[in-house]
Amino acid sequence: MEGDRIEEVRLVHSPVDEISHLALDIGGSLIKMVYFSTSREQPIDKTQINASRDSHAVSRSSKDGHLLNGRLYFLKFETSKINECLDFISSKQLHYRGLQHCGFPASDKNIIKATGGGAFKFADLFKEKLGISLDKVEEMSSLVSGANFLLKAVPSEAFTYVNGQRNYVQIDHNDLYPYLLVNIGSGVSMIKVDGDGKYERVSGTSVGGGTFWGLGKLLTKCKSFDDLLEMSHQGNNRVIDMLVGDIYGGMDYLKIGLSSTAIASSFGKAVSENRELEEYRPEDVARSLLRMISNNIGQIAYLNALRFGLKKIFFGGFFIRGHAYTMDTISVAVDFWSKGEAKAMFLRHEGFLGALGAFMNYQLVEEFPDTIHLAGEKNRNPLVGDLNDNGVIECCVQARPAVED
């Protein structure tokens, strides 16, 4: 670059898009993928950039390499179908692409960041099938790094869900910590986050997304997690759950603050009814199961927040998936147990915290407030299918030149 000119590359989706720095979170149920994409065919040189950003960007680019604009993309695969993930990486040659034109060493092209238990379990498979070496990133650290990045850098990332409405929360970066991160994957981890790189796993439960999927598969014969969620949307849990009103003749139990519609016993009606499993609608079973697990997680989360005096509770993980009934149930549970003093907050990119944290381990993302935002359109990249409304993140990365021996 010459003088104060900063070369920026605006992404234009085309066959020549450069894929740089693929990262994976390989969990017990799902593989989450994050990769950065930018096109070198549509460069836009800008001589004037926002003054607050200019001095920082110029100094970094002149010393450490190029600043590139692009987008982070998010995909998922079932871990049980890991070959689909391998085939996707191979067909798109994600492991061969890189920013070689910006000086990255060729030896880096087959080493990718990965986190989660599968980074250990499937390391040999990735090496055998694709020649990829997995550079393993600690799982809890990845979750926290991903959450911190999203909360600080992405506008409208966090929101509450009350009475069927998403209400986006403006995060005060100076008052972010401490908070409780509840990551609901196959199991649930509850992490007290005190700052960048400062965290402690304070609790968890084995009753999580894997429980919902596993029991749901056994009880309803569903084919996928999403099928099970769709079933729950069509169901009525009151057919199976025993409510307070069922015990008190349709009346509330106001002395202890329980309405007649509160669940007294999940699946409790099945005890008193002489019916076989086949006589219950799968949709009702799925609804009851989702309600039971979501209530349990919401309650445990609040009790841990109370334990440490935390006011902010963020829920992430692919169990939620933006599903209205799940968020409503968790929100009601937190509101009930806190007597309205706490609110559950959710994340738009909920399922990709670990993968994004692994990507952050490349130390490439420049957190300029005016350069990181959600793209306005879904699925603009032909490589990406259903993103479950997670969108994409536009950002700036620092492409550092290779170090010569």
CSV table of C-alpha atoms in Angstrom, one decimal:
chain,number,residue,atom,x,y,z
A,1,MET,CA,0.0,0.0,0.0
A,2,GLU,CA,1.1,3.6,-0.6
A,3,GLY,CA,0.7,6.3,2.0
A,4,ASP,CA,-2.6,6.2,3.8
A,5,ARG,CA,-4.5,4.2,1.2
A,6,ILE,CA,-6.2,1.1,2.6
A,7,GLU,CA,-7.2,-1.6,0.2
A,8,GLU,CA,-10.5,-3.0,1.2
A,9,VAL,CA,-12.2,-5.9,-0.6
A,10,ARG,CA,-16.0,-5.9,-0.7
A,11,LEU,CA,-17.5,-9.4,-1.0
A,12,VAL,CA,-19.1,-10.1,-4.3
A,13,HIS,CA,-20.3,-13.8,-4.4
A,14,SER,CA,-18.8,-15.4,-7.3
A,15,PRO,CA,-16.8,-18.6,-8.2
A,16,VAL,CA,-13.6,-16.7,-7.4
A,17,ASP,CA,-14.5,-16.0,-3.8
A,18,GLU,CA,-11.5,-16.7,-1.5
A,19,ILE,CA,-12.2,-18.9,1.6
A,20,SER,CA,-9.9,-18.1,4.4
A,21,HIS,CA,-9.6,-19.7,7.8
A,22,LEU,CA,-12.2,-22.4,8.3
A,23,ALA,CA,-13.0,-23.2,12.0
A,24,LEU,CA,-15.1,-26.1,13.4
A,25,ASP,CA,-16.9,-26.9,16.6
A,26,ILE,CA,-17.5,-30.7,16.6
A,27,GLY,CA,-20.0,-31.6,19.2
A,28,GLY,CA,-21.7,-34.7,20.2
A,29,SER,CA,-24.8,-34.0,18.1
A,30,LEU,CA,-23.8,-31.3,15.6
A,31,ILE,CA,-20.8,-30.0,13.7
A,32,LYS,CA,-20.8,-26.2,13.5
A,33,MET,CA,-18.7,-24.5,10.8
A,34,VAL,CA,-17.5,-20.9,10.5
A,35,TYR,CA,-15.4,-19.6,7.6
A,36,PHE,CA,-14.4,-16.2,6.3
A,37,SER,CA,-15.0,-15.4,2.6
A,38,THR,CA,-13.8,-12.4,0.6
A,39,SER,CA,-13.4,-11.8,-3.1
A,40,ARG,CA,-10.2,-10.4,-4.5
A,41,GLU,CA,-11.9,-9.8,-7.9
A,42,GLN,CA,-13.8,-6.7,-6.8
A,43,PRO,CA,-11.2,-4.5,-4.9
A,44,ILE,CA,-12.3,-1.0,-3.8
A,45,ASP,CA,-9.5,1.3,-2.8
A,46,LYS,CA,-10.6,4.0,-0.4
A,47,THR,CA,-8.6,7.1,0.3
A,48,GLN,CA,-10.9,8.5,2.9
A,49,ILE,CA,-12.1,6.4,5.9
A,50,ASN,CA,-13.8,7.4,9.1
A,51,ALA,CA,-11.3,9.4,11.1
A,52,SER,CA,-11.7,7.5,14.3
A,53,ARG,CA,-10.9,4.3,12.4
A,54,ASP,CA,-8.3,5.7,10.1
A,55,SER,CA,-5.3,6.2,12.4
A,56,HIS,CA,-5.7,2.7,13.9
A,57,ALA,CA,-6.3,0.9,10.6
A,58,VAL,CA,-3.4,2.6,8.8
A,59,SER,CA,-1.0,1.8,11.5
A,60,ARG,CA,-2.0,-1.8,11.7
A,61,SER,CA,-2.1,-2.4,8.0
A,62,SER,CA,1.3,-0.7,7.4
A,63,LYS,CA,3.0,-2.9,10.0
A,64,ASP,CA,1.2,-6.2,10.0
A,65,GLY,CA,-0.4,-6.7,6.6
A,66,HIS,CA,-3.6,-6.0,4.8
A,67,LEU,CA,-7.1,-5.2,6.1
A,68,LEU,CA,-9.7,-7.1,4.2
A,69,ASN,CA,-13.5,-6.8,4.3
A,70,GLY,CA,-15.5,-9.9,4.0
A,71,ARG,CA,-18.1,-12.0,5.7
A,72,LEU,CA,-18.2,-14.8,8.2
A,73,TYR,CA,-20.6,-17.7,7.2
A,74,PHE,CA,-22.2,-20.3,9.4
A,75,LEU,CA,-23.2,-23.9,8.6
A,76,LYS,CA,-24.1,-27.0,10.5
A,77,PHE,CA,-24.0,-30.8,10.0
A,78,GLU,CA,-25.1,-33.7,12.1
A,79,THR,CA,-22.1,-35.3,13.8
A,80,SER,CA,-23.6,-38.8,13.0
A,81,LYS,CA,-23.3,-37.8,9.3
A,82,ILE,CA,-19.8,-36.4,9.6
A,83,ASN,CA,-19.1,-37.6,6.0
A,84,GLU,CA,-21.4,-35.0,4.7
A,85,CYS,CA,-19.3,-32.4,6.4
A,86,LEU,CA,-16.1,-33.9,5.0
A,87,ASP,CA,-17.7,-34.1,1.5
A,88,PHE,CA,-18.7,-30.4,1.7
A,89,ILE,CA,-15.2,-29.3,2.7
A,90,SER,CA,-13.7,-31.4,0.0
A,91,SER,CA,-16.2,-30.4,-2.8
A,92,LYS,CA,-15.7,-26.7,-2.0
A,93,GLN,CA,-12.0,-27.1,-1.3
A,94,LEU,CA,-12.3,-25.1,1.8
A,95,HIS,CA,-9.1,-26.6,3.2
A,96,TYR,CA,-7.1,-25.6,0.2
A,97,ARG,CA,-8.1,-22.0,-0.1
A,98,GLY,CA,-6.4,-19.2,1.8
A,99,LEU,CA,-5.1,-15.7,1.5
A,100,GLN,CA,-1.9,-16.7,-0.1
A,101,HIS,CA,-2.0,-13.5,-2.2
A,102,CYS,CA,-1.7,-11.6,1.1
A,103,GLY,CA,1.4,-13.5,2.2
A,104,PHE,CA,0.0,-16.4,4.3
A,105,PRO,CA,2.5,-19.3,4.4
A,106,ALA,CA,1.4,-22.3,2.2
A,107,SER,CA,2.1,-24.6,5.1
A,108,ASP,CA,-1.0,-23.2,6.9
A,109,LYS,CA,-3.5,-24.3,4.3
A,110,ASN,CA,-4.2,-27.7,5.7
A,111,ILE,CA,-4.3,-26.8,9.4
A,112,ILE,CA,-7.6,-25.6,10.7
A,113,LYS,CA,-8.8,-24.6,14.2
A,114,ALA,CA,-11.3,-26.9,15.8
A,115,THR,CA,-12.9,-27.3,19.2
A,116,GLY,CA,-15.3,-29.6,20.9
A,117,GLY,CA,-14.9,-33.3,21.8
A,118,GLY,CA,-15.0,-34.3,18.2
A,119,ALA,CA,-11.8,-32.4,17.5
A,120,PHE,CA,-10.1,-35.2,19.4
A,121,LYS,CA,-12.4,-38.0,18.4
A,122,PHE,CA,-12.3,-37.4,14.7
A,123,ALA,CA,-8.8,-36.0,14.3
A,124,ASP,CA,-7.6,-39.1,12.5
A,125,LEU,CA,-10.6,-39.1,10.2
A,126,PHE,CA,-10.0,-35.5,9.0
A,127,LYS,CA,-6.3,-36.4,8.5
A,128,GLU,CA,-7.1,-39.6,6.6
A,129,LYS,CA,-9.9,-38.2,4.4
A,130,LEU,CA,-8.7,-34.7,3.7
A,131,GLY,CA,-5.2,-34.4,4.9
A,132,ILE,CA,-6.3,-31.8,7.4
A,133,SER,CA,-4.6,-31.4,10.8
A,134,LEU,CA,-7.0,-30.1,13.5
A,135,ASP,CA,-5.4,-27.5,15.7
A,136,LYS,CA,-7.4,-28.0,18.9
A,137,VAL,CA,-8.8,-25.1,20.8
A,138,GLU,CA,-10.1,-25.5,24.3
A,139,GLU,CA,-13.9,-25.8,24.3
A,140,MET,CA,-14.9,-23.5,27.2
A,141,SER,CA,-12.4,-20.8,26.1
A,142,SER,CA,-13.9,-21.0,22.6
A,143,LEU,CA,-17.5,-20.6,23.9
A,144,VAL,CA,-16.5,-17.5,25.9
A,145,SER,CA,-14.5,-15.9,23.1
A,146,GLY,CA,-17.3,-16.4,20.7
A,147,ALA,CA,-19.9,-14.9,23.1
A,148,ASN,CA,-17.7,-12.0,24.0
A,149,PHE,CA,-17.0,-11.2,20.3
A,150,LEU,CA,-20.7,-11.3,19.4
A,151,LEU,CA,-21.9,-9.2,22.4
A,152,LYS,CA,-19.2,-6.5,21.9
A,153,ALA,CA,-19.0,-6.4,18.1
A,154,VAL,CA,-22.3,-7.3,16.6
A,155,PRO,CA,-25.2,-4.8,16.9
A,156,SER,CA,-28.6,-6.4,17.9
A,157,GLU,CA,-27.0,-9.7,18.8
A,158,ALA,CA,-28.8,-10.1,22.1
A,159,PHE,CA,-32.5,-10.0,22.7
A,160,THR,CA,-35.2,-10.9,25.1
A,161,TYR,CA,-38.3,-12.9,24.2
A,162,VAL,CA,-41.5,-11.7,26.0
A,163,ASN,CA,-45.1,-12.4,24.9
A,164,GLY,CA,-44.0,-13.6,21.5
A,165,GLN,CA,-41.9,-10.5,20.8
A,166,ARG,CA,-38.1,-10.2,20.3
A,167,ASN,CA,-36.8,-7.1,22.0
A,168,TYR,CA,-33.2,-6.4,21.1
A,169,VAL,CA,-30.9,-5.3,23.9
A,170,GLN,CA,-28.3,-2.7,23.6
A,171,ILE,CA,-25.2,-4.0,25.2
A,172,ASP,CA,-23.1,-1.5,27.3
A,173,HIS,CA,-19.5,-2.7,26.6
A,174,ASN,CA,-18.4,-1.0,29.8
A,175,ASP,CA,-21.0,-3.0,31.8
A,176,LEU,CA,-20.9,-6.4,30.1
A,177,TYR,CA,-19.2,-8.3,32.8
A,178,PRO,CA,-19.9,-10.4,34.8
A,179,TYR,CA,-22.6,-12.5,33.1
A,180,LEU,CA,-23.7,-16.1,33.0
A,181,LEU,CA,-23.4,-17.9,29.7
A,182,VAL,CA,-25.7,-20.9,29.5
A,183,ASN,CA,-24.6,-23.0,26.5
A,184,ILE,CA,-27.2,-25.7,25.6
A,185,GLY,CA,-25.7,-28.3,23.4
A,186,SER,CA,-26.0,-32.0,23.9
A,187,GLY,CA,-25.5,-31.2,27.5
A,188,VAL,CA,-25.6,-27.8,29.3
A,189,SER,CA,-22.6,-25.8,30.6
A,190,MET,CA,-23.1,-22.7,32.7
A,191,ILE,CA,-20.1,-20.4,32.6
A,192,LYS,CA,-19.5,-17.3,34.8
A,193,VAL,CA,-17.7,-14.8,32.5
A,194,ASP,CA,-15.8,-12.0,34.2
A,195,GLY,CA,-13.9,-10.6,31.2
A,196,ASP,CA,-11.9,-11.5,28.2
A,197,GLY,CA,-10.2,-14.8,29.0
A,198,LYS,CA,-11.6,-14.7,32.5
A,199,TYR,CA,-14.3,-17.4,33.1
A,200,GLU,CA,-15.2,-20.4,35.2
A,201,ARG,CA,-17.6,-23.2,34.5
A,202,VAL,CA,-19.8,-23.1,37.6
A,203,SER,CA,-22.4,-25.6,36.9
A,204,GLY,CA,-24.2,-27.7,34.2
A,205,THR,CA,-26.6,-30.5,33.6
A,206,SER,CA,-26.7,-33.6,31.5
A,207,VAL,CA,-30.3,-32.8,30.6
A,208,GLY,CA,-29.9,-30.8,27.4
A,209,GLY,CA,-30.4,-30.8,23.6
A,210,GLY,CA,-29.1,-34.4,23.4
A,211,THR,CA,-31.7,-35.4,25.9
A,212,PHE,CA,-34.5,-33.7,24.0
A,213,TRP,CA,-33.4,-35.3,20.7
A,214,GLY,CA,-32.7,-38.7,22.1
A,215,LEU,CA,-35.9,-39.1,24.1
A,216,GLY,CA,-37.8,-37.5,21.3
A,217,LYS,CA,-36.4,-40.0,18.8
A,218,LEU,CA,-37.4,-42.9,21.0
A,219,LEU,CA,-40.8,-41.6,21.8
A,220,THR,CA,-41.9,-40.1,18.5
A,221,LYS,CA,-39.8,-41.8,15.9
A,222,CYS,CA,-38.8,-38.4,14.6
A,223,LYS,CA,-36.1,-38.3,11.9
A,224,SER,CA,-34.2,-35.2,13.0
A,225,PHE,CA,-34.0,-32.5,15.6
A,226,ASP,CA,-35.8,-30.0,13.4
A,227,ASP,CA,-38.6,-32.5,12.8
A,228,LEU,CA,-39.0,-32.9,16.6
A,229,LEU,CA,-39.1,-29.1,17.0
A,230,GLU,CA,-41.8,-28.9,14.3
A,231,MET,CA,-43.8,-31.6,16.0
A,232,SER,CA,-43.6,-29.7,19.3
A,233,HIS,CA,-45.0,-26.6,17.5
A,234,GLN,CA,-48.1,-28.6,16.6
A,235,GLY,CA,-48.5,-30.2,20.0
A,236,ASN,CA,-50.4,-29.6,23.3
A,237,ASN,CA,-48.5,-30.5,26.4
A,238,ARG,CA,-51.6,-30.2,28.6
A,239,VAL,CA,-52.7,-33.6,27.3
A,240,ILE,CA,-49.7,-35.2,29.0
A,241,ASP,CA,-48.5,-32.9,31.7
A,242,MET,CA,-50.3,-32.8,35.1
A,243,LEU,CA,-51.2,-29.2,35.8
A,244,VAL,CA,-51.9,-27.5,39.2
A,245,GLY,CA,-55.5,-27.1,38.1
A,246,ASP,CA,-55.7,-30.9,37.5
A,247,ILE,CA,-54.9,-31.4,41.2
A,248,TYR,CA,-56.9,-28.5,42.6
A,249,GLY,CA,-60.1,-28.9,40.5
A,250,GLY,CA,-59.3,-26.2,38.0
A,251,MET,CA,-58.3,-23.7,40.7
A,252,ASP,CA,-55.0,-21.8,41.2
A,253,TYR,CA,-52.8,-22.4,44.3
A,254,LEU,CA,-52.3,-18.7,44.9
A,255,LYS,CA,-50.9,-19.2,48.4
A,256,ILE,CA,-47.6,-20.3,46.9
A,257,GLY,CA,-48.0,-18.3,43.7
A,258,LEU,CA,-49.0,-21.1,41.3
A,259,SER,CA,-51.6,-20.6,38.6
A,260,SER,CA,-53.9,-23.4,37.6
A,261,THR,CA,-52.0,-23.7,34.3
A,262,ALA,CA,-48.6,-24.2,35.9
A,263,ILE,CA,-47.1,-27.7,35.4
A,264,ALA,CA,-47.1,-29.7,38.6
A,265,SER,CA,-45.6,-32.8,37.0
A,266,SER,CA,-44.2,-33.2,33.5
A,267,PHE,CA,-45.7,-36.3,31.9
A,268,GLY,CA,-47.7,-36.7,35.1
A,269,LYS,CA,-51.1,-37.5,33.4
A,270,ALA,CA,-49.6,-40.6,31.8
A,271,VAL,CA,-49.4,-42.2,35.2
A,272,SER,CA,-53.2,-42.0,35.8
A,273,GLU,CA,-54.3,-42.8,32.3
A,274,ASN,CA,-54.6,-46.3,31.0
A,275,ARG,CA,-53.1,-45.5,27.6
A,276,GLU,CA,-50.2,-46.8,25.7
A,277,LEU,CA,-47.5,-44.6,24.0
A,278,GLU,CA,-49.1,-45.2,20.6
A,279,GLU,CA,-52.3,-43.7,21.8
A,280,TYR,CA,-50.7,-40.3,22.4
A,281,ARG,CA,-50.0,-37.9,19.6
A,282,PRO,CA,-46.3,-37.6,18.9
A,283,GLU,CA,-46.8,-33.8,18.7
A,284,ASP,CA,-48.1,-33.7,22.2
A,285,VAL,CA,-45.2,-35.8,23.5
A,286,ALA,CA,-42.7,-33.6,21.8
A,287,ARG,CA,-44.3,-30.5,23.3
A,288,SER,CA,-44.3,-31.9,26.8
A,289,LEU,CA,-40.7,-33.0,26.4
A,290,LEU,CA,-39.5,-29.6,25.1
A,291,ARG,CA,-41.4,-27.8,27.9
A,292,MET,CA,-39.9,-30.1,30.6
A,293,ILE,CA,-36.3,-29.6,29.5
A,294,SER,CA,-36.6,-25.9,28.8
A,295,ASN,CA,-38.2,-25.3,32.2
A,296,ASN,CA,-35.5,-27.3,33.9
A,297,ILE,CA,-32.6,-25.4,32.2
A,298,GLY,CA,-34.2,-22.0,32.9
A,299,GLN,CA,-34.6,-22.8,36.5
A,300,ILE,CA,-31.1,-24.1,37.0
A,301,ALA,CA,-29.7,-21.1,35.1
A,302,TYR,CA,-31.4,-18.6,37.3
A,303,LEU,CA,-30.4,-20.4,40.5
A,304,ASN,CA,-26.8,-20.2,39.4
A,305,ALA,CA,-27.1,-16.6,38.5
A,306,LEU,CA,-28.6,-16.0,42.0
A,307,ARG,CA,-25.7,-18.0,43.5
A,308,PHE,CA,-23.1,-15.6,42.1
A,309,GLY,CA,-25.2,-12.4,42.1
A,310,LEU,CA,-25.3,-12.2,38.3
A,311,LYS,CA,-27.9,-9.9,36.7
A,312,LYS,CA,-27.3,-10.9,33.0
A,313,ILE,CA,-28.0,-14.4,31.7
A,314,PHE,CA,-27.3,-15.2,28.1
A,315,PHE,CA,-28.5,-18.5,26.5
A,316,GLY,CA,-26.7,-20.0,23.6
A,317,GLY,CA,-26.3,-23.4,21.9
A,318,PHE,CA,-28.2,-25.1,19.0
A,319,PHE,CA,-30.9,-26.4,21.3
A,320,ILE,CA,-32.7,-23.1,21.1
A,321,ARG,CA,-32.5,-22.4,17.3
A,322,GLY,CA,-34.6,-19.3,17.6
A,323,HIS,CA,-37.6,-21.6,18.4
A,324,ALA,CA,-40.4,-19.4,19.8
A,325,TYR,CA,-41.8,-22.0,22.2
A,326,THR,CA,-38.3,-22.9,23.6
A,327,MET,CA,-37.4,-19.2,24.2
A,328,ASP,CA,-40.8,-18.5,25.7
A,329,THR,CA,-40.5,-21.4,28.1
A,330,ILE,CA,-37.0,-20.5,29.2
A,331,SER,CA,-38.0,-16.8,29.6
A,332,VAL,CA,-41.1,-17.7,31.7
A,333,ALA,CA,-39.0,-20.0,33.9
A,334,VAL,CA,-36.4,-17.3,34.6
A,335,ASP,CA,-39.1,-14.7,35.2
A,336,PHE,CA,-41.0,-17.0,37.6
A,337,TRP,CA,-38.0,-18.1,39.7
A,338,SER,CA,-36.6,-14.6,39.9
A,339,LYS,CA,-40.0,-13.0,40.6
A,340,GLY,CA,-39.5,-10.7,37.6
A,341,GLU,CA,-36.0,-9.5,38.6
A,342,ALA,CA,-34.1,-11.3,35.9
A,343,LYS,CA,-34.6,-11.7,32.2
A,344,ALA,CA,-33.4,-14.4,29.9
A,345,MET,CA,-31.4,-13.1,26.9
A,346,PHE,CA,-30.8,-15.0,23.7
A,347,LEU,CA,-28.2,-14.7,20.9
A,348,ARG,CA,-28.9,-14.5,17.2
A,349,HIS,CA,-25.8,-16.7,16.4
A,350,GLU,CA,-26.6,-18.9,19.4
A,351,GLY,CA,-25.3,-22.2,18.0
A,352,PHE,CA,-22.0,-21.0,16.7
A,353,LEU,CA,-20.3,-19.7,19.8
A,354,GLY,CA,-17.7,-22.4,19.9
A,355,ALA,CA,-16.9,-22.4,16.2
A,356,LEU,CA,-16.7,-18.6,16.2
A,357,GLY,CA,-14.4,-18.7,19.3
A,358,ALA,CA,-12.2,-21.2,17.5
A,359,PHE,CA,-12.1,-18.8,14.5
A,360,MET,CA,-11.2,-16.0,16.8
A,361,ASN,CA,-8.1,-18.0,17.8
A,362,TYR,CA,-6.6,-17.1,14.4
A,363,GLN,CA,-6.4,-13.6,15.8
A,364,LEU,CA,-7.5,-12.1,12.6
A,365,VAL,CA,-10.7,-10.2,13.3
A,366,GLU,CA,-10.4,-6.5,13.8
A,367,GLU,CA,-13.2,-5.3,16.1
A,368,PHE,CA,-13.9,-1.9,14.5
A,369,PRO,CA,-17.4,-0.8,15.6
A,370,ASP,CA,-18.1,0.7,12.1
A,371,THR,CA,-17.0,-2.4,10.1
A,372,ILE,CA,-18.7,-5.2,11.9
A,373,HIS,CA,-22.4,-5.7,11.4
A,374,LEU,CA,-25.0,-8.2,10.3
A,375,ALA,CA,-25.5,-8.4,6.6
A,376,GLY,CA,-29.0,-7.5,5.6
A,377,GLU,CA,-29.8,-10.5,3.4
A,378,LYS,CA,-29.8,-14.2,4.1
A,379,ASN,CA,-28.2,-16.9,2.1
A,380,ARG,CA,-26.4,-14.6,-0.4
A,381,ASN,CA,-23.5,-17.1,-0.6
A,382,PRO,CA,-24.3,-20.0,-2.9
A,383,LEU,CA,-22.3,-22.2,-0.7
A,384,VAL,CA,-24.7,-21.7,2.2
A,385,GLY,CA,-28.1,-23.3,2.6
A,386,ASP,CA,-30.4,-22.9,5.5
A,387,LEU,CA,-28.9,-20.7,8.1
A,388,ASN,CA,-31.9,-20.8,10.5
A,389,ASP,CA,-32.0,-17.0,10.4
A,390,ASN,CA,-28.5,-16.7,11.8
A,391,GLY,CA,-27.5,-14.4,9.0
A,392,VAL,CA,-23.9,-13.5,8.2
A,393,ILE,CA,-21.5,-11.2,9.9
A,394,GLU,CA,-19.6,-8.6,7.8
A,395,CYS,CA,-16.2,-7.8,9.4
A,396,CYS,CA,-12.7,-6.7,8.8
A,397,VAL,CA,-9.8,-9.1,9.2
A,398,GLN,CA,-6.1,-8.5,9.5
A,399,ALA,CA,-4.1,-10.5,7.0
A,400,ARG,CA,-0.6,-10.7,8.4
A,401,PRO,CA,2.3,-11.5,6.1
A,402,ALA,CA,4.2,-14.7,6.4
A,403,VAL,CA,7.3,-14.5,8.6
A,404,GLU,CA,10.5,-15.3,6.8
A,405,ASP,CA,13.1,-17.5,8.4
